mmCIF file of C-alpha atoms in Angstrom:
data_model
loop_
_atom_site.group_PDB
_atom_site.id
_atom_site.type_symbol
_atom_site.label_atom_id
_atom_site.label_comp_id
_atom_site.label_asym_id
_atom_site.label_seq_id
_atom_site.Cartn_x
_atom_site.Cartn_y
_atom_site.Cartn_z
ATOM 1 C CA MET A 589 71.909 60.874 44.233
ATOM 2 C CA LYS A 590 71.128 57.337 45.887
ATOM 3 C CA TRP A 591 75.023 57.288 46.315
ATOM 4 C CA TRP A 592 74.761 60.249 49.119
ATOM 5 C CA LEU A 593 71.392 57.803 50.389
ATOM 6 C CA THR A 594 73.462 54.920 50.954
ATOM 7 C CA CYS A 595 76.291 57.622 52.975
ATOM 8 C CA ILE A 596 73.781 59.307 54.945
ATOM 9 C CA ARG A 597 72.055 55.675 55.561
ATOM 10 C CA LYS A 598 75.507 54.498 56.916
ATOM 11 C CA TYR A 599 76.544 57.001 58.667
ATOM 12 C CA VAL A 600 78.754 54.949 61.745
ATOM 13 C CA THR A 601 79.481 52.388 60.128
ATOM 14 C CA PHE A 602 82.674 52.657 59.565
ATOM 15 C CA GLU A 603 83.527 48.669 58.646
ATOM 16 C CA GLY A 604 84.396 47.739 54.894
ATOM 17 C CA ARG A 605 85.089 49.243 51.713
ATOM 18 C CA ALA A 606 83.790 52.157 49.675
ATOM 19 C CA ARG A 607 83.885 52.456 45.698
ATOM 20 C CA ARG A 608 85.471 55.287 44.825
ATOM 21 C CA LYS A 609 82.037 56.856 42.766
ATOM 22 C CA GLU A 610 80.574 56.809 45.977
ATOM 23 C CA TYR A 611 83.055 59.015 48.067
ATOM 24 C CA TRP A 612 82.941 61.292 45.146
ATOM 25 C CA MET A 613 78.932 61.303 44.545
ATOM 26 C CA PHE A 614 78.698 61.756 47.725
ATOM 27 C CA THR A 615 81.382 64.513 48.010
ATOM 28 C CA LEU A 616 79.497 66.213 44.909
ATOM 29 C CA PHE A 617 76.239 66.751 46.448
ATOM 30 C CA ASN A 618 77.855 67.832 49.402
ATOM 31 C CA VAL A 619 78.874 70.529 48.041
ATOM 32 C CA VAL A 620 75.808 71.407 45.925
ATOM 33 C CA PHE A 621 73.584 71.347 49.508
ATOM 34 C CA VAL A 622 76.475 73.283 50.747
ATOM 35 C CA VAL A 623 75.931 75.779 48.453
ATOM 36 C CA VAL A 624 71.886 75.328 48.385
ATOM 37 C CA THR A 625 71.742 76.060 52.568
ATOM 38 C CA MET A 626 74.148 79.050 51.995
ATOM 39 C CA LEU A 627 71.732 80.811 49.609
ATOM 40 C CA LEU A 628 69.426 80.189 51.607
ATOM 41 C CA ASP A 629 70.608 81.558 55.094
ATOM 42 C CA ILE A 630 71.693 84.400 52.304
ATOM 43 C CA LEU A 631 68.056 84.951 51.465
ATOM 44 C CA LEU A 632 66.385 83.843 54.867
ATOM 45 C CA PHE A 633 68.344 85.434 57.568
ATOM 46 C CA GLY A 634 70.561 88.163 55.335
ATOM 47 C CA ALA A 635 73.355 86.287 55.861
ATOM 48 C CA THR A 636 76.444 88.150 53.897
ATOM 49 C CA PRO A 637 79.861 86.654 53.071
ATOM 50 C CA ASP A 638 81.902 89.739 54.326
ATOM 51 C CA ASN A 639 80.186 89.469 57.037
ATOM 52 C CA PRO A 640 81.909 86.013 59.682
ATOM 53 C CA THR A 641 78.815 87.151 62.572
ATOM 54 C CA SER A 642 75.720 86.494 60.658
ATOM 55 C CA PRO A 643 73.485 83.817 60.749
ATOM 56 C CA ARG A 644 74.396 80.670 59.163
ATOM 57 C CA TYR A 645 71.496 78.806 60.583
ATOM 58 C CA LEU A 646 70.791 76.146 57.264
ATOM 59 C CA THR A 647 74.138 75.678 56.363
ATOM 60 C CA THR A 648 75.214 74.925 60.872
ATOM 61 C CA LEU A 649 72.345 72.625 60.845
ATOM 62 C CA TYR A 650 73.671 70.543 57.706
ATOM 63 C CA GLY A 651 77.210 70.482 58.677
ATOM 64 C CA LEU A 652 76.243 68.658 61.912
ATOM 65 C CA PHE A 653 74.135 66.597 60.093
ATOM 66 C CA VAL A 654 76.448 65.689 57.892
ATOM 67 C CA PHE A 655 79.278 64.526 59.975
ATOM 68 C CA LEU A 656 79.780 61.565 61.112
ATOM 69 C CA PRO A 657 78.607 60.313 57.659
ATOM 70 C CA THR A 658 81.657 62.415 55.863
ATOM 71 C CA LEU A 659 83.837 60.888 58.357
ATOM 72 C CA THR A 660 82.371 56.629 58.003
ATOM 73 C CA VAL A 661 82.452 57.379 53.951
ATOM 74 C CA VAL A 662 86.578 58.914 54.186
ATOM 75 C CA VAL A 663 87.509 55.618 56.754
ATOM 76 C CA ARG A 664 85.542 53.114 53.914
ATOM 77 C CA ARG A 665 86.998 54.824 51.016
ATOM 78 C CA LEU A 666 90.958 53.999 53.165
ATOM 79 C CA HIS A 667 89.735 50.537 53.654
ATOM 80 C CA ASP A 668 89.179 50.313 50.083
ATOM 81 C CA ILE A 669 92.684 51.024 48.688
ATOM 82 C CA GLY A 670 94.390 49.009 51.547
ATOM 83 C CA CYS A 671 94.857 51.559 54.020
ATOM 84 C CA SER A 672 93.558 52.257 58.396
ATOM 85 C CA GLY A 673 91.520 54.875 58.598
ATOM 86 C CA TRP A 674 93.174 56.069 61.740
ATOM 87 C CA TRP A 675 95.477 57.795 58.946
ATOM 88 C CA LEU A 676 91.772 59.915 58.871
ATOM 89 C CA ALA A 677 93.003 61.008 62.590
ATOM 90 C CA GLY A 678 96.188 61.282 61.682
ATOM 91 C CA TYR A 679 95.414 63.469 58.866
ATOM 92 C CA TYR A 680 93.326 65.654 61.294
ATOM 93 C CA GLY A 681 96.206 66.175 63.642
ATOM 94 C CA VAL A 682 98.239 67.194 61.400
ATOM 95 C CA ALA A 683 95.541 69.679 59.867
ATOM 96 C CA PHE A 684 95.100 70.758 63.869
ATOM 97 C CA VAL A 685 98.720 71.327 64.929
ATOM 98 C CA CYS A 686 98.935 73.951 61.894
ATOM 99 C CA THR A 687 96.307 76.111 62.890
ATOM 100 C CA ILE A 688 97.875 76.395 65.501
ATOM 101 C CA LEU A 689 101.599 77.299 63.896
ATOM 102 C CA MET A 690 99.298 79.549 61.545
ATOM 103 C CA MET A 691 98.090 81.007 64.739
ATOM 104 C CA ILE A 692 100.921 81.382 66.639
ATOM 105 C CA GLY A 693 102.658 83.215 63.645
ATOM 106 C CA SER A 694 99.837 85.425 63.340
ATOM 107 C CA VAL A 695 100.502 86.811 66.400
ATOM 108 C CA LEU A 696 104.503 86.680 66.004
ATOM 109 C CA MET A 697 103.277 88.964 62.658
ATOM 110 C CA LEU A 698 101.350 91.273 65.065
ATOM 111 C CA GLY A 699 103.956 91.868 67.256
ATOM 112 C CA GLY A 700 106.262 92.862 64.602
ATOM 113 C CA LYS A 701 108.232 89.375 64.710
ATOM 114 C CA GLY A 702 109.838 87.897 61.040
ATOM 115 C CA SER A 703 110.097 84.630 62.951
ATOM 116 C CA GLY A 704 105.812 84.495 62.224
ATOM 117 C CA MET A 705 105.491 85.315 58.067
ATOM 118 C CA ALA A 706 107.869 81.473 58.848
ATOM 119 C CA LEU A 707 106.151 79.762 60.137
ATOM 120 C CA THR A 708 102.460 80.301 58.954
ATOM 121 C CA GLY A 709 104.013 79.419 55.443
ATOM 122 C CA VAL A 710 105.475 76.152 57.238
ATOM 123 C CA GLY A 711 102.581 76.171 58.503
ATOM 124 C CA PHE A 712 100.002 76.640 55.642
ATOM 125 C CA ALA A 713 102.337 74.498 53.265
ATOM 126 C CA VAL A 714 102.459 71.047 55.520
ATOM 127 C CA LEU A 715 98.516 71.576 55.543
ATOM 128 C CA MET A 716 98.671 72.171 51.682
ATOM 129 C CA ILE A 717 100.371 68.957 51.161
ATOM 130 C CA THR A 718 98.515 66.595 53.238
ATOM 131 C CA ALA A 719 94.570 68.211 51.973
ATOM 132 C CA VAL A 720 96.722 67.649 48.223
ATOM 133 C CA TRP A 721 97.718 63.701 49.532
ATOM 134 C CA MET A 722 94.055 63.115 51.195
ATOM 135 C CA ILE A 723 93.201 63.562 47.986
ATOM 136 C CA VAL A 724 95.110 62.307 46.359
ATOM 137 C CA TRP A 725 94.031 58.716 47.500
ATOM 138 C CA MET A 726 90.268 59.488 47.477
ATOM 139 C CA CYS A 727 90.943 59.017 43.385
ATOM 140 C CA PHE A 728 93.246 55.478 44.176
ATOM 141 C CA ASP A 729 91.841 53.050 42.425
ATOM 142 C CA SER A 730 90.212 50.297 44.967
ATOM 143 C CA GLN A 731 92.414 47.338 46.307
ATOM 144 C CA ALA A 732 92.034 44.414 43.820
ATOM 145 C CA GLY A 733 89.927 41.330 45.585
ATOM 146 C CA GLU A 734 89.030 41.283 48.783
ATOM 147 C CA ASN A 735 91.693 42.804 51.739
ATOM 148 C CA LYS A 736 91.573 42.159 55.736
ATOM 149 C CA TYR A 737 88.237 45.532 54.949
ATOM 150 C CA GLY A 738 86.332 43.121 53.631
ATOM 151 C CA PRO A 739 85.221 42.325 49.550
ATOM 152 C CA ASN A 740 85.872 44.742 46.475
ATOM 153 C CA PRO A 741 82.311 46.478 46.402
ATOM 154 C CA LYS A 742 83.212 46.910 42.734
ATOM 155 C CA GLN A 743 83.083 43.197 42.348
ATOM 156 C CA ILE A 744 79.408 42.861 44.560
ATOM 157 C CA ALA A 745 78.615 45.103 42.707
ATOM 158 C CA ALA A 746 79.218 44.401 39.362
ATOM 159 C CA PRO A 747 77.235 40.944 38.943
ATOM 160 C CA VAL A 748 73.965 43.016 39.695
ATOM 161 C CA GLU A 749 74.105 45.308 37.476
ATOM 162 C CA SER A 750 75.403 43.286 34.822
ATOM 163 C CA ALA A 751 72.595 40.085 35.343
ATOM 164 C CA ALA A 752 69.800 43.491 34.778
ATOM 165 C CA PRO A 753 70.042 43.628 30.876
ATOM 166 C CA ALA A 754 70.542 39.770 30.590
ATOM 167 C CA ALA A 755 67.475 39.403 32.324
ATOM 168 C CA ALA A 756 65.308 41.641 30.260
ATOM 169 C CA ALA A 757 67.136 40.670 26.640
ATOM 170 C CA GLU A 758 65.203 37.618 28.238
ATOM 171 C CA PRO A 759 62.231 36.551 25.290
ATOM 172 C CA SER A 760 58.867 36.172 27.186
ATOM 173 C CA GLU A 761 57.112 32.686 26.527
ATOM 174 C CA PRO A 762 53.813 34.470 24.587
ATOM 175 C CA GLU A 763 50.758 33.986 26.286
ATOM 176 C CA THR A 764 48.586 31.578 25.363
ATOM 177 C CA PRO A 765 44.874 32.960 24.386
ATOM 178 C CA LYS A 766 42.153 31.018 26.873
ATOM 179 C CA ALA A 767 39.136 28.954 25.484
ATOM 180 C CA GLU A 768 36.390 30.367 26.577
#
């Protein structure tokens, strides 16, 4: 939960780097919270999965709430592997173009054109390839040492985490009883 809160606190921080653990824990909690908000929408507002017009108030509000933190953690994760955050803009650009291709393909299919199926298939295939590519990038290990986006967060966090057990292992001086 602390990783999710860290990303929420850094909701407009595009500078720096984010470890794999920070990104994936944020993603895990987002999935859990989306499932919870969807269930609450079903229970409180009668939303149904088969009706796209049914109200999804809580899910929509949560999606708006985590929109910027999600963008920033992905950009910082890209920085951590040594890539520019602009790759995310490229990914969304490709996704937008593929969506348009699939929509055009669907309209052509409705009109009885055989080329619509090919256009939809190409758009979907390119979209899936770029999505898998981004997921693979999110799994890469941090770039060793400092890069142009800042110091390695693993090396910053390691001394703090290892110092706590050492401090706890030191014996404390016994208290001497005070003379009355």
